[in-house]
Structures are given as C-alpha cells and as structure tokens.
GROMACS .gro file of C-alpha atoms in nm:
model
  187
    1GLY     CA    1  10.592   9.838   6.563
    2VAL     CA    2  10.899  10.011   6.443
    3GLY     CA    3  11.116   9.844   6.663
    4LYS     CA    4  11.197  10.119   6.933
    5THR     CA    5  11.253   9.900   7.230
    6THR     CA    6  11.510   9.677   7.026
    7THR     CA    7  11.675   9.951   6.915
    8ILE     CA    8  11.755  10.097   7.260
    9ALA     CA    9  11.865   9.796   7.365
   10LYS     CA   10  12.114   9.773   7.070
   11LEU     CA   11  12.216  10.136   7.091
   12ALA     CA   12  12.291  10.050   7.448
   13ALA     CA   13  12.501   9.752   7.405
   14ASP     CA   14  12.689   9.950   7.149
   15GLN     CA   15  12.730  10.216   7.376
   16ALA     CA   16  12.845  10.000   7.688
   17PHE     CA   17  13.081   9.715   7.497
   18VAL     CA   18  13.197   9.931   7.228
   19HIS     CA   19  13.251  10.320   7.378
   20ARG     CA   20  13.244  10.210   7.727
   21ARG     CA   21  13.004  10.428   7.897
   22SER     CA   22  12.753  10.340   8.180
   23VAL     CA   23  12.409  10.337   8.028
   24GLY     CA   24  12.089  10.371   8.214
   25PHE     CA   25  11.727  10.303   8.064
   26ILE     CA   26  11.413  10.531   8.142
   27THR     CA   27  11.076  10.394   7.992
   28ALA     CA   28  10.756  10.583   7.981
   29ASP     CA   29  10.610  10.316   7.766
   30THR     CA   30  10.366  10.208   8.017
   31TYR     CA   31  10.080  10.236   7.707
   32ARG     CA   32  10.184   9.879   7.553
   33ILE     CA   33  10.155   9.564   7.684
   34ALA     CA   34  10.428   9.388   7.816
   35ALA     CA   35  10.629   9.695   7.701
   36VAL     CA   36  10.834   9.725   8.011
   37ASP     CA   37  10.890   9.362   8.061
   38GLN     CA   38  11.058   9.362   7.714
   39LEU     CA   39  11.303   9.684   7.827
   40ARG     CA   40  11.348   9.503   8.156
   41THR     CA   41  11.456   9.177   8.009
   42TYR     CA   42  11.726   9.372   7.770
   43ALA     CA   43  11.862   9.566   8.079
   44ASP     CA   44  11.884   9.251   8.258
   45ILE     CA   45  12.073   9.075   8.007
   46LEU     CA   46  12.265   9.385   8.010
   47ASN     CA   47  12.311   9.458   8.341
   48MET     CA   48  12.170   9.806   8.313
   49PRO     CA   49  11.934   9.990   8.541
   50LEU     CA   50  11.604  10.083   8.455
   51GLU     CA   51  11.359  10.328   8.573
   52VAL     CA   52  10.965  10.357   8.486
   53VAL     CA   53  10.776  10.684   8.475
   54PHE     CA   54  10.413  10.680   8.418
   55SER     CA   55  10.412  11.079   8.368
   56PRO     CA   56  10.644  11.379   8.322
   57SER     CA   57  10.645  11.433   8.693
   58GLU     CA   58  10.830  11.108   8.756
   59LEU     CA   59  11.163  11.209   8.547
   60ASN     CA   60  11.333  11.400   8.795
   61ARG     CA   61  11.340  11.060   9.020
   62ALA     CA   62  11.411  10.874   8.753
   63TYR     CA   63  11.728  11.114   8.687
   64LYS     CA   64  11.804  11.148   9.020
   65LYS     CA   65  11.855  10.716   9.077
   66LEU     CA   66  12.038  10.720   8.732
   67GLU     CA   67  12.265  11.003   8.764
   68ASP     CA   68  12.591  10.811   8.806
   69ARG     CA   69  12.526  10.668   8.426
   70ASP     CA   70  12.731  10.872   8.155
   71LEU     CA   71  12.393  10.806   7.916
   72LEU     CA   72  12.077  10.744   7.948
   73LEU     CA   73  11.838  10.610   7.716
   74MET     CA   74  11.457  10.660   7.693
   75ASP     CA   75  11.200  10.463   7.575
   76THR     CA   76  10.832  10.623   7.473
   77ALA     CA   77  10.524  10.470   7.396
   78GLY     CA   78  10.459  10.360   7.026
   79ARG     CA   79  10.147  10.552   6.940
   80ASN     CA   80   9.957  10.667   6.615
   81TYR     CA   81  10.205  10.984   6.566
   82ARG     CA   82  10.022  11.098   6.272
   83ASN     CA   83   9.775  11.261   6.559
   84GLU     CA   84   9.916  11.554   6.673
   85LEU     CA   85   9.794  11.515   7.014
   86PHE     CA   86  10.026  11.232   7.073
   87VAL     CA   87  10.308  11.358   6.980
   88SER     CA   88  10.292  11.677   7.233
   89GLU     CA   89  10.224  11.390   7.484
   90VAL     CA   90  10.553  11.215   7.424
   91ASN     CA   91  10.734  11.557   7.359
   92SER     CA   92  10.602  11.661   7.708
   93LEU     CA   93  10.881  11.354   7.815
   94LEU     CA   94  11.134  11.439   7.572
   95ALA     CA   95  11.232  11.781   7.683
   96PRO     CA   96  11.452  11.730   7.990
   97GLY     CA   97  11.773  11.954   7.939
   98GLN     CA   98  12.044  12.103   7.749
   99GLN     CA   99  12.226  11.741   7.696
  100ALA     CA  100  11.922  11.605   7.564
  101GLU     CA  101  11.876  11.465   7.220
  102SER     CA  102  11.564  11.338   7.083
  103VAL     CA  103  11.577  11.102   6.789
  104LEU     CA  104  11.249  11.014   6.549
  105VAL     CA  105  11.273  10.636   6.475
  106LEU     CA  106  11.098  10.565   6.169
  107SER     CA  107  11.062  10.187   5.988
  108LEU     CA  108  11.197  10.195   5.613
  109THR     CA  109  10.874   9.962   5.536
  110HIS     CA  110  10.618  10.240   5.611
  111LYS     CA  111  10.503  10.439   5.307
  112TYR     CA  112  10.654  10.745   5.287
  113ALA     CA  113  10.364  10.969   5.297
  114ASP     CA  114  10.280  10.820   5.641
  115MET     CA  115  10.669  10.874   5.739
  116LYS     CA  116  10.664  11.215   5.606
  117GLN     CA  117  10.336  11.350   5.802
  118VAL     CA  118  10.491  11.207   6.125
  119ALA     CA  119  10.854  11.337   6.090
  120GLY     CA  120  10.666  11.681   6.054
  121HIS     CA  121  10.469  11.668   6.342
  122PHE     CA  122  10.821  11.585   6.565
  123SER     CA  123  11.019  11.814   6.369
  124ARG     CA  124  10.809  12.133   6.492
  125TYR     CA  125  10.917  12.003   6.855
  126GLY     CA  126  11.280  12.051   6.742
  127VAL     CA  127  11.358  11.663   6.637
  128LYS     CA  128  11.657  11.712   6.400
  129ARG     CA  129  11.786  11.340   6.407
  130LEU     CA  130  11.643  11.014   6.257
  131LEU     CA  131  11.706  10.618   6.320
  132PHE     CA  132  11.573  10.420   6.059
  133THR     CA  133  11.472  10.048   6.153
  134LYS     CA  134  11.412   9.734   5.907
  135MET     CA  135  11.664   9.832   5.634
  136ASP     CA  136  11.684   9.438   5.561
  137GLU     CA  137  11.313   9.448   5.509
  138THR     CA  138  11.278   9.674   5.215
  139ASP     CA  139  11.465   9.743   4.882
  140SER     CA  140  11.311  10.127   4.856
  141PHE     CA  141  11.528  10.404   5.018
  142GLY     CA  142  11.407  10.731   4.848
  143SER     CA  143  11.227  10.804   5.156
  144VAL     CA  144  11.537  10.848   5.343
  145LEU     CA  145  11.663  11.101   5.110
  146ASN     CA  146  11.328  11.293   5.097
  147LEU     CA  147  11.287  11.333   5.459
  148VAL     CA  148  11.634  11.464   5.469
  149LYS     CA  149  11.579  11.687   5.201
  150GLU     CA  150  11.226  11.826   5.354
  151PHE     CA  151  11.307  11.865   5.694
  152ASP     CA  152  11.694  11.915   5.735
  153PHE     CA  153  11.706  11.599   5.930
  154GLU     CA  154  12.048  11.413   6.027
  155ILE     CA  155  12.031  11.026   6.056
  156SER     CA  156  12.225  10.865   6.312
  157TYR     CA  157  12.169  10.489   6.296
  158VAL     CA  158  11.995  10.220   6.069
  159THR     CA  159  11.927   9.862   6.188
  160CYS     CA  160  11.912   9.600   5.969
  161GLY     CA  161  11.800   9.295   6.161
  162GLN     CA  162  11.655   9.187   6.512
  163THR     CA  163  11.982   9.069   6.664
  164VAL     CA  164  12.074   9.286   6.970
  165PRO     CA  165  12.343   9.400   6.974
  166ASP     CA  166  12.445   9.316   6.611
  167ASP     CA  167  12.208   9.442   6.394
  168ILE     CA  168  12.269   9.848   6.428
  169ARG     CA  169  12.557  10.080   6.273
  170ALA     CA  170  12.612  10.416   6.199
  171PHE     CA  171  12.460  10.551   5.900
  172ASP     CA  172  12.653  10.558   5.595
  173PRO     CA  173  12.540  10.771   5.308
  174GLU     CA  174  12.778  10.615   5.059
  175GLU     CA  175  12.561  10.265   5.157
  176LEU     CA  176  12.222  10.465   5.090
  177ILE     CA  177  12.365  10.657   4.778
  178GLY     CA  178  12.475  10.278   4.653
  179ARG     CA  179  12.125  10.080   4.741
  180LEU     CA  180  11.915  10.400   4.569
  181LEU     CA  181  12.139  10.365   4.250
  182GLU     CA  182  12.107   9.973   4.276
  183GLU     CA  183  12.454   9.929   4.340
  184PRO     CA  184  12.573   9.603   4.514
  185VAL     CA  185  12.595   9.642   4.870
  186HIS     CA  186  12.884   9.454   5.049
  187ALA     CA  187  12.785   9.384   5.438
   0.00000   0.00000   0.00000
C-alpha cells in the first residue's frame, strides 16, 4: 500500500534512461494477488528481465540468470511490518551480498508512530536508507526529520505522484526545510 512496486519501476526507469545502466528485476512479492503481474507489466514496458522467487533458496538462481545486469532491484511483499516476524522473513531475502543495499519504503501519509515502529524493526537488521512515497499527498513532513534523528537514516529518494517514470526524485534536504518552514515550493 505504500507504492513499493511502482517505486521500483520508477527507479528502474531512472537508472536505465538517465544513468544508462542495465537493470533487472527480482520479485519475492508472491503474497499479494497480481503483484507479480504488476511488476511483469512494468518489466515488459521497460524491456527489462524479471525473475520471480518464492523462497530465499531461489535467489541464487535468479542472480545467475541476471548476472549480466548492472543493477538488480528486488520487490518484496508488503506485509504488516509492525510485526517483527514479517520483518525477519523479508530480511532473509535482503542479505544477498556485500554490494547489496536495502531501502525501507515508507508512505508520508502514515502516522509517525507507525512509521517509527516499522523503522525500528528494520534498523535492527541494518537498514540505513529510506525512500518516502506520496509526498504529494500530505503537508506534514516532520516525520522525515524525526526518523532521521531517531535512527540515523539516510534518505535516498521521494516520490510525488503515480506516473512512471517521472514522479520520483533524489531527496533534497533544502526542499524538506522549505516544506517544514512552509515556504513556497517551486516544483
């Protein structure tokens, strides 16, 4: 519900078209109905390969099939990550190697207390990067500052709409300061 799959498509398009990297997708989101189909549609539109894994034991096969790619982006199931058991499950997929980076995707429309609990669970597994979605759907941005202060996260990107590939951009601290101080934002 935070927009992980659409965000991965936005990141892939940015990496392919702006940074000229060859991208492949892996999805472990076999929990949600039609999740694989959604990512497969994006993969087809972007002309990028997609591998589906049903368990951590299938990751090596997927990595082998996509070894010619510069970058692999993995989609995981959206579960109730306030439950640490689900966090542990997804973490078993997210520790593939030294060059891997895990990014926690949070919606700015969620309550800070819920974001804090989820962020706390993931930070215990070494996640240090955040990506915020739905920046266009709120005028409340204090949670960003609070999460960075509480957990020492770095913020990589923000999304501000549903259009692939356009509605994603690198995090800009100056923009956040302007929004916190309610200064006009020039998009």
